[in-house]
mmCIF file of N, CA and C in Angstrom:
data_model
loop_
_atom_site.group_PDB
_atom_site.id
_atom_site.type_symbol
_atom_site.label_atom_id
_atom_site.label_comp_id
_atom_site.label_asym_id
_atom_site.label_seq_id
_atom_site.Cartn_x
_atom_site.Cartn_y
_atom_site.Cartn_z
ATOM 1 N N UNK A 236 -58.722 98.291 6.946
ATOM 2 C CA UNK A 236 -58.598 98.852 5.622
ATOM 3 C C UNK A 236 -59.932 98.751 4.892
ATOM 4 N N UNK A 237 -60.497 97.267 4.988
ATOM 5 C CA UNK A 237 -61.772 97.454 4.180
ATOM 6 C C UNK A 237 -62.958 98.884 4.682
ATOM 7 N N UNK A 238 -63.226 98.742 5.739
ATOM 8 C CA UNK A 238 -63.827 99.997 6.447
ATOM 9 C C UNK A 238 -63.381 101.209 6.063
ATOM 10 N N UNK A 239 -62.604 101.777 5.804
ATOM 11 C CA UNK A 239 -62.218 102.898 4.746
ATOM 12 C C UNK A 239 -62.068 103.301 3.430
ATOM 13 N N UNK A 240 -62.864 102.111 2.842
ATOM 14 C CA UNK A 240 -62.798 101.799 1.473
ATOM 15 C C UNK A 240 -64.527 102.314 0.761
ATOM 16 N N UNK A 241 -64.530 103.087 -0.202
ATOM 17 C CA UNK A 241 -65.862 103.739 0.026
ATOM 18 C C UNK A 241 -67.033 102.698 -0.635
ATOM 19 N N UNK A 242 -66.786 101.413 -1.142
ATOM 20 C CA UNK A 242 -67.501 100.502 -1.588
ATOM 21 C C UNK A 242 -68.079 99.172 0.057
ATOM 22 N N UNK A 243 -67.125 99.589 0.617
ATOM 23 C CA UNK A 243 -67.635 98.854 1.858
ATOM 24 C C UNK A 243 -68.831 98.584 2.093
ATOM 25 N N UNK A 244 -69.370 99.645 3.012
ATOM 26 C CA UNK A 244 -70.727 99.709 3.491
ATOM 27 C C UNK A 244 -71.596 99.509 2.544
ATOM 28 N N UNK A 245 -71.558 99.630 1.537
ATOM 29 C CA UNK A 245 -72.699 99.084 0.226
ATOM 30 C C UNK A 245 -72.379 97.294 -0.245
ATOM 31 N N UNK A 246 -71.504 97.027 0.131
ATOM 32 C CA UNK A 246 -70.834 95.489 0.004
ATOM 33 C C UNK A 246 -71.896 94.907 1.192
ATOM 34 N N UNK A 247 -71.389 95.440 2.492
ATOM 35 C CA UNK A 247 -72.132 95.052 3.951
ATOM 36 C C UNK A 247 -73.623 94.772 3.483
ATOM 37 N N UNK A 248 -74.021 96.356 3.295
ATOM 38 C CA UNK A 248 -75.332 96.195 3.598
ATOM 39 C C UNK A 248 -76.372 95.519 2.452
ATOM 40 N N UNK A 249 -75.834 95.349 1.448
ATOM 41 C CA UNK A 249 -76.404 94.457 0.312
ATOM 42 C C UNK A 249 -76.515 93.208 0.443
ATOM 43 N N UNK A 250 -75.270 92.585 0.884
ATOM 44 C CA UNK A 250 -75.130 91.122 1.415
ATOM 45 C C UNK A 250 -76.084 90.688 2.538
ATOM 46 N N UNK A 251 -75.999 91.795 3.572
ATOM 47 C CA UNK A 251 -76.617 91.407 4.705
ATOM 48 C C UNK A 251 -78.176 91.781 5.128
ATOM 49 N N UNK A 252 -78.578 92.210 3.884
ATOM 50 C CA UNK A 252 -80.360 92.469 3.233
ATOM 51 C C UNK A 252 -80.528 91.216 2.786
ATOM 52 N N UNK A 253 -80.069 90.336 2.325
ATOM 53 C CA UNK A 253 -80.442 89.342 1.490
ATOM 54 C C UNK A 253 -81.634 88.224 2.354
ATOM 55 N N UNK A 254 -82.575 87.647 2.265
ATOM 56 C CA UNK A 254 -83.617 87.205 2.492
ATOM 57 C C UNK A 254 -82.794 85.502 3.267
ATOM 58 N N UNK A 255 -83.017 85.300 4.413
ATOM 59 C CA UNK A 255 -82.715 84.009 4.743
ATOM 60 C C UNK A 255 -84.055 83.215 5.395
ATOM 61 N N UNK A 256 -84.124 82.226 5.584
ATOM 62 C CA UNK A 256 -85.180 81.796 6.430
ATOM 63 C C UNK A 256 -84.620 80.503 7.477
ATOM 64 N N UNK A 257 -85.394 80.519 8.429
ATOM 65 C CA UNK A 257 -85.277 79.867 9.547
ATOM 66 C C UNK A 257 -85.357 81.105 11.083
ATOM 67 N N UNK A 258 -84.903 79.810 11.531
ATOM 68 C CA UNK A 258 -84.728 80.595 13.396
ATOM 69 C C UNK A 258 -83.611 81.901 13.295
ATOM 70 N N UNK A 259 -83.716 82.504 14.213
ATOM 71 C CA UNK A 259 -82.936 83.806 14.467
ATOM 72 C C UNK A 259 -81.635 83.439 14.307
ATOM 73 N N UNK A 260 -80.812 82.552 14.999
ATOM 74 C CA UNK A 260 -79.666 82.067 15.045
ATOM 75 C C UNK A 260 -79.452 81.508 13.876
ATOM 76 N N UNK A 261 -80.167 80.843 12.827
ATOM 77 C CA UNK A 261 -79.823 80.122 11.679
ATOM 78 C C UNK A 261 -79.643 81.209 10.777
ATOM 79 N N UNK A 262 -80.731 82.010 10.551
ATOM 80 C CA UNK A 262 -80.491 83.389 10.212
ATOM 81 C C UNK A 262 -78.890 83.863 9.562
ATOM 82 N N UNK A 263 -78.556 84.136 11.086
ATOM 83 C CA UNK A 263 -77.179 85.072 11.404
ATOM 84 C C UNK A 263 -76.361 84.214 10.935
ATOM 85 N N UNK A 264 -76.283 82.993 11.223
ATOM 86 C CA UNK A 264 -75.177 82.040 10.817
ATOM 87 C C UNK A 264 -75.243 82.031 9.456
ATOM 88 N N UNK A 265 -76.255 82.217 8.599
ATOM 89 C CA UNK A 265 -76.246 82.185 7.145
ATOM 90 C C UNK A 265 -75.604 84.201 6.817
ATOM 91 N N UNK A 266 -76.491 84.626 7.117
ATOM 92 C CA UNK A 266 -75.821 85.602 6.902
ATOM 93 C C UNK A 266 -74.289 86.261 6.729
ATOM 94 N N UNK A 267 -73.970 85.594 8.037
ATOM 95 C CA UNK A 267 -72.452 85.534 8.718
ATOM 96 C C UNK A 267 -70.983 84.918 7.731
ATOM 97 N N UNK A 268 -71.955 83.644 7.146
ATOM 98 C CA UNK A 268 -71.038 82.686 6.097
ATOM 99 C C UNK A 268 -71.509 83.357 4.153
ATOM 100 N N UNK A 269 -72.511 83.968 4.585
ATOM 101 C CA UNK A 269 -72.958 85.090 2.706
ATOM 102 C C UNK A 269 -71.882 86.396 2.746
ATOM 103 N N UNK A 270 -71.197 86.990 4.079
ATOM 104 C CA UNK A 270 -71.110 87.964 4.433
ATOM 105 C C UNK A 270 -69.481 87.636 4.123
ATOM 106 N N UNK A 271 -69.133 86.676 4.918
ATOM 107 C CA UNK A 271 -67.536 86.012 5.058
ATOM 108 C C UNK A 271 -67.066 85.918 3.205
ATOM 109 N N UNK A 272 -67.749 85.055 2.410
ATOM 110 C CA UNK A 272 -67.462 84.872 1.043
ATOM 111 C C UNK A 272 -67.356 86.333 0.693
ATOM 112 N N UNK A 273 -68.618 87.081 0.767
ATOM 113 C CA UNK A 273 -68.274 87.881 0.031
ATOM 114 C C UNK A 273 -67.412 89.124 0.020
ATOM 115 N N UNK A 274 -66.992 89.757 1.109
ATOM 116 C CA UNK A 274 -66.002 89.714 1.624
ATOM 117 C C UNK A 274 -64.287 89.110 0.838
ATOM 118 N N UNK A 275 -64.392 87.996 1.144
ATOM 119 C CA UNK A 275 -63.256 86.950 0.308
ATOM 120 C C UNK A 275 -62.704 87.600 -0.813
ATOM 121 N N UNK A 276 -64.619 87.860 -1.621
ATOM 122 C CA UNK A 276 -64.278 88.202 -2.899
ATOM 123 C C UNK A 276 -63.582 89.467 -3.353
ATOM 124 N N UNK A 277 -64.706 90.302 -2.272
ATOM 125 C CA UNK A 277 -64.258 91.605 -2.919
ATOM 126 C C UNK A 277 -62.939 92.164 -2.073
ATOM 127 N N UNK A 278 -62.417 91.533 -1.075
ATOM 128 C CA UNK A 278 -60.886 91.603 -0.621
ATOM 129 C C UNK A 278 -59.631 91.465 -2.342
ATOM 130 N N UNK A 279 -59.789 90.271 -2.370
ATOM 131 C CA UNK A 279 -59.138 89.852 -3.784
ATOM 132 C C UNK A 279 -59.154 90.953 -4.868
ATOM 133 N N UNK A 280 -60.718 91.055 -5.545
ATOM 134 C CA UNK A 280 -60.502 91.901 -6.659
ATOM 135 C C UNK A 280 -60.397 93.374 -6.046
ATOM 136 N N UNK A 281 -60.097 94.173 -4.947
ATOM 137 C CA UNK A 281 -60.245 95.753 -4.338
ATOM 138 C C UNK A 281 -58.994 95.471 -4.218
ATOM 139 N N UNK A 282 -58.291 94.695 -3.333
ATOM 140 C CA UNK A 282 -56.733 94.924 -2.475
ATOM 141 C C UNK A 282 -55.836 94.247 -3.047
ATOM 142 N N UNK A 283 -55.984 93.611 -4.064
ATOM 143 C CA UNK A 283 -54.873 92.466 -4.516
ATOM 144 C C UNK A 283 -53.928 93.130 -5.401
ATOM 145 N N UNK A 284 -54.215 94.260 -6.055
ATOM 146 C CA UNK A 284 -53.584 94.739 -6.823
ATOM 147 C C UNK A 284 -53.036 96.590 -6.642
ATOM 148 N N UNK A 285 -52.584 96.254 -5.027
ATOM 149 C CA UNK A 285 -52.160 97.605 -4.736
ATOM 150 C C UNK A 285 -50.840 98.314 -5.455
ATOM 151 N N UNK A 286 -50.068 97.209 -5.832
ATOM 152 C CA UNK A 286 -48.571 97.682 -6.122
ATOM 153 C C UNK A 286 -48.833 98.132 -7.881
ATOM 154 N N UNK A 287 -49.643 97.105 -8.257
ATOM 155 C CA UNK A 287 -49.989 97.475 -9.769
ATOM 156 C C UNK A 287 -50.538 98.431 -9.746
ATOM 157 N N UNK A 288 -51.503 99.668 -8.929
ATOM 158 C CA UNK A 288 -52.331 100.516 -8.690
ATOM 159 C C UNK A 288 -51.734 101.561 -8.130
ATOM 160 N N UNK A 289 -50.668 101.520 -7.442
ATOM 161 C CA UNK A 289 -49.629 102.357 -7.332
ATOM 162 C C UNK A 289 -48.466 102.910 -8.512
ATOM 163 N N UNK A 290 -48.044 101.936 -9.341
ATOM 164 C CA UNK A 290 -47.036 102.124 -10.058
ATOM 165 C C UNK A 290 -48.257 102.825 -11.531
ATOM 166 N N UNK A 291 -49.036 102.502 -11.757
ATOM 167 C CA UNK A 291 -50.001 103.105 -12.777
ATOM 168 C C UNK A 291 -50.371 104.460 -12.121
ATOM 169 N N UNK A 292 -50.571 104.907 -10.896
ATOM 170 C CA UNK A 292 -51.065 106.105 -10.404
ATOM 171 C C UNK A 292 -49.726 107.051 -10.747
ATOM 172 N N UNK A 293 -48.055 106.231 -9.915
ATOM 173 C CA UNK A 293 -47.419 107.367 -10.425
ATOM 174 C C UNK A 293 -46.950 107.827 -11.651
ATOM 175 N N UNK A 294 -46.977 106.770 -13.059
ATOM 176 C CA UNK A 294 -47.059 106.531 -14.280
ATOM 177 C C UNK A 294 -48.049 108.069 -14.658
ATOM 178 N N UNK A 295 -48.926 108.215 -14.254
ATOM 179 C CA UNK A 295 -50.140 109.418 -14.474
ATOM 180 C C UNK A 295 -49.408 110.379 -14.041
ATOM 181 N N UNK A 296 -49.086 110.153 -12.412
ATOM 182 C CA UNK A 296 -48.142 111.605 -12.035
ATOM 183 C C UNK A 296 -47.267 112.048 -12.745
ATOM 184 N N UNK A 297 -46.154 111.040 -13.095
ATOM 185 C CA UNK A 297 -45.415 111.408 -14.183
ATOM 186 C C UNK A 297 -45.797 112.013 -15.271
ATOM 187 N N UNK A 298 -46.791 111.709 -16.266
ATOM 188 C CA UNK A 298 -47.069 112.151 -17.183
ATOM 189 C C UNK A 298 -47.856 114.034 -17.238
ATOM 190 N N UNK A 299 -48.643 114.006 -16.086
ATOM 191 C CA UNK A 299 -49.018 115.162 -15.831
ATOM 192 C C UNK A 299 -48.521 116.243 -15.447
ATOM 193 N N UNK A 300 -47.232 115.824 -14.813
ATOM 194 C CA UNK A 300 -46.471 116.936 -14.296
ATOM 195 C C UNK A 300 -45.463 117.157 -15.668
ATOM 196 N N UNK A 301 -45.207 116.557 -16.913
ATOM 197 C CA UNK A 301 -44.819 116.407 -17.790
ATOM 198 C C UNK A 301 -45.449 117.653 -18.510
ATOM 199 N N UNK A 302 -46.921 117.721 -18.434
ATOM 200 C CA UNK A 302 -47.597 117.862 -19.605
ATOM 201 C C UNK A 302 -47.945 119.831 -18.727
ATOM 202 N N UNK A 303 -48.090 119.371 -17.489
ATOM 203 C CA UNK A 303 -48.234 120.991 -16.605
ATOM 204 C C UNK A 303 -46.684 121.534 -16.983
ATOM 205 N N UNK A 304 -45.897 121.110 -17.371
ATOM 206 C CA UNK A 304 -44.343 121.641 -17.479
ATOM 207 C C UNK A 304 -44.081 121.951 -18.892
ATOM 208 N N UNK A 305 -45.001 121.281 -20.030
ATOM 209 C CA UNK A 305 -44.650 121.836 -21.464
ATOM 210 C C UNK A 305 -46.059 123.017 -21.446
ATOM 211 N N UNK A 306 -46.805 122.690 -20.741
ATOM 212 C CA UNK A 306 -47.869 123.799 -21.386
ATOM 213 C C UNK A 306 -48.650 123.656 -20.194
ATOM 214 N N UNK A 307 -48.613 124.820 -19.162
ATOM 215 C CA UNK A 307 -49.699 124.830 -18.144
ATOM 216 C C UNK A 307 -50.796 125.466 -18.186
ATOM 217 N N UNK A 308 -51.872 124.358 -17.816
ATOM 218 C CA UNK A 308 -53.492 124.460 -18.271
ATOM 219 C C UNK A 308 -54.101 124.366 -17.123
ATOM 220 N N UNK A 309 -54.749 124.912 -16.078
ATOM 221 C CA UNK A 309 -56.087 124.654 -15.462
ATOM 222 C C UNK A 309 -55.892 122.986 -15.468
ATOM 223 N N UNK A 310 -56.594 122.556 -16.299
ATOM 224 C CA UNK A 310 -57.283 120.906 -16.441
ATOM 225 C C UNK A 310 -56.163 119.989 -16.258
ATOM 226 N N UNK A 311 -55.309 120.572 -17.049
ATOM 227 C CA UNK A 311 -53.714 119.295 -16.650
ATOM 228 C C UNK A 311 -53.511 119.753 -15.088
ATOM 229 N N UNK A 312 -53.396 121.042 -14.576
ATOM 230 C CA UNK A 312 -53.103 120.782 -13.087
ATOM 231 C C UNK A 312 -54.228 120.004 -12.230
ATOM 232 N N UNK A 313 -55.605 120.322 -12.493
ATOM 233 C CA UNK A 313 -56.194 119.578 -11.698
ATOM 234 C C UNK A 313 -56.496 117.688 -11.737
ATOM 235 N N UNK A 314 -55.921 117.874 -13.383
ATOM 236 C CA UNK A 314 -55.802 116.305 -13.191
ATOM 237 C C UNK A 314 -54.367 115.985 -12.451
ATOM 238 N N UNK A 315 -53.293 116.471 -12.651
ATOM 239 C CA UNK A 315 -52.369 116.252 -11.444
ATOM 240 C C UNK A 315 -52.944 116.140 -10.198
ATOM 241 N N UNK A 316 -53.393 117.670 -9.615
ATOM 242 C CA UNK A 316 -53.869 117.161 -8.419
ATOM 243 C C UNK A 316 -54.720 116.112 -7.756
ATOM 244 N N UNK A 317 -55.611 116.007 -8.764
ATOM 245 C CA UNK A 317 -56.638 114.692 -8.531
ATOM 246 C C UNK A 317 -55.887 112.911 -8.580
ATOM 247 N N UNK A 318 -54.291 113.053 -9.229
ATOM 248 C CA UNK A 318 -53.961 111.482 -9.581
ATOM 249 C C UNK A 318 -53.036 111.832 -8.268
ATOM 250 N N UNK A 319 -52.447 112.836 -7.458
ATOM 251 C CA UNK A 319 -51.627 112.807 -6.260
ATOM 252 C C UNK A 319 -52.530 112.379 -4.840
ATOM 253 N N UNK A 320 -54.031 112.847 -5.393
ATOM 254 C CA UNK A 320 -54.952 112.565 -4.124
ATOM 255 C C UNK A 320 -55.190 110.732 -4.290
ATOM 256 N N UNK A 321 -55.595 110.505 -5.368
ATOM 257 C CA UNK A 321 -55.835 109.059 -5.518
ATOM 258 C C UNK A 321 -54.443 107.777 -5.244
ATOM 259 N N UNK A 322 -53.224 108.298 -5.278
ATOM 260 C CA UNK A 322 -51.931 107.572 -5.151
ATOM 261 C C UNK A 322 -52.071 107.883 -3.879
ATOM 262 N N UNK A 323 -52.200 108.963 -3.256
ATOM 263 C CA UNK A 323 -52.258 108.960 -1.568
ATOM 264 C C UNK A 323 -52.953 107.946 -0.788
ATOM 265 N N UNK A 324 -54.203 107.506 -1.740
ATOM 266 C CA UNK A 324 -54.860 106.879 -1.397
ATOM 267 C C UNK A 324 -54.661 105.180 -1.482
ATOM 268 N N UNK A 325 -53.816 105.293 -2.143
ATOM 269 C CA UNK A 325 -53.451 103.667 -2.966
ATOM 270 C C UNK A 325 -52.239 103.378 -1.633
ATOM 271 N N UNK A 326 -51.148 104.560 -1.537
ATOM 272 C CA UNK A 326 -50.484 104.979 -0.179
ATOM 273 C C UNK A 326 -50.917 104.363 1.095
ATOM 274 N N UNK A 327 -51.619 105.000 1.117
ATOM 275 C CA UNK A 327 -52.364 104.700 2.376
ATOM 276 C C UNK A 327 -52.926 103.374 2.735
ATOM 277 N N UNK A 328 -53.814 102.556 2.306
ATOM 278 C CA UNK A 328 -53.743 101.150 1.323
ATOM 279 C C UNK A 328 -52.602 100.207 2.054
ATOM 280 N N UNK A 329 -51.319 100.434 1.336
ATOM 281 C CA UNK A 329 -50.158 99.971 1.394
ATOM 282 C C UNK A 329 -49.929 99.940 2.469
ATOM 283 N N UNK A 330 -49.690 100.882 3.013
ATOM 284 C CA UNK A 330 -49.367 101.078 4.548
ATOM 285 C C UNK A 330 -50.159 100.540 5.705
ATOM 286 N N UNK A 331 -51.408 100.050 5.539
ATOM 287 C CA UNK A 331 -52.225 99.646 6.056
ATOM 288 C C UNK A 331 -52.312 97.729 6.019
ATOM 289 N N UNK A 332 -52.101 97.528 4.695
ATOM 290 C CA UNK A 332 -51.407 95.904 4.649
ATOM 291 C C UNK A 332 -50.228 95.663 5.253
ATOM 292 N N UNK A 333 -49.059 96.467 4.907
ATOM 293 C CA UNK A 333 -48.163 96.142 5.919
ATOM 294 C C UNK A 333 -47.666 96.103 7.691
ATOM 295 N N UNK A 334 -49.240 96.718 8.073
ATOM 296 C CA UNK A 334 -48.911 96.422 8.878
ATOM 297 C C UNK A 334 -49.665 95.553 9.665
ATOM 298 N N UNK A 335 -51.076 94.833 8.700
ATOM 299 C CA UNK A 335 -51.457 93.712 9.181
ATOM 300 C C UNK A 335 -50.611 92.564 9.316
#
């Protein structure tokens, strides 16, 4: 899941730029344990709050398909479409914890 997450690879490769010193192996092992925390972290504040991030996404759906149904506009549909792509995504997410 983290690997499909579009903050990933900028998490990775920031952490694992960071300046260490010693032998090659001391290196990696520092790297390895800068890499593991941070990681930790940004697991917690990205994934911890899928169900809250779901129920607010369809909260939006609701409201938009509300608002495309009293008065349809261009901008209210594409913000519909844009909060059905992002809940897909929160979806997807979900489905992916459960079956770790």
């Amino acid at each position: 899941m983290w690997t499909s997450h579009e903050g990933f690879l900028e998490l990775f490769k920031n952490v694992w730029d960071e300046e260490a010193t010693g032998c090659v192996l001391v290196r990696l092992v520092i790297g390895l344990k800068k890499l593991k925390q941070a990681l930790k972290e940004w697991n917690v504040a990205t994934f911890s709050q899928v169900e809250r991030e779901l129920t607010n996404m369809e909260d939006q759906i609701i409201n938009f398909e509300h608002e495309v149904a009293d008065q349809f506009s261009q901008d209210a549909e594409s913000k519909l479409l844009e909060a059905k792509a992002k809940h897909q995504v929160w979806l997807n997410r979900e489905e992916v914890l459960w079956k770790q």
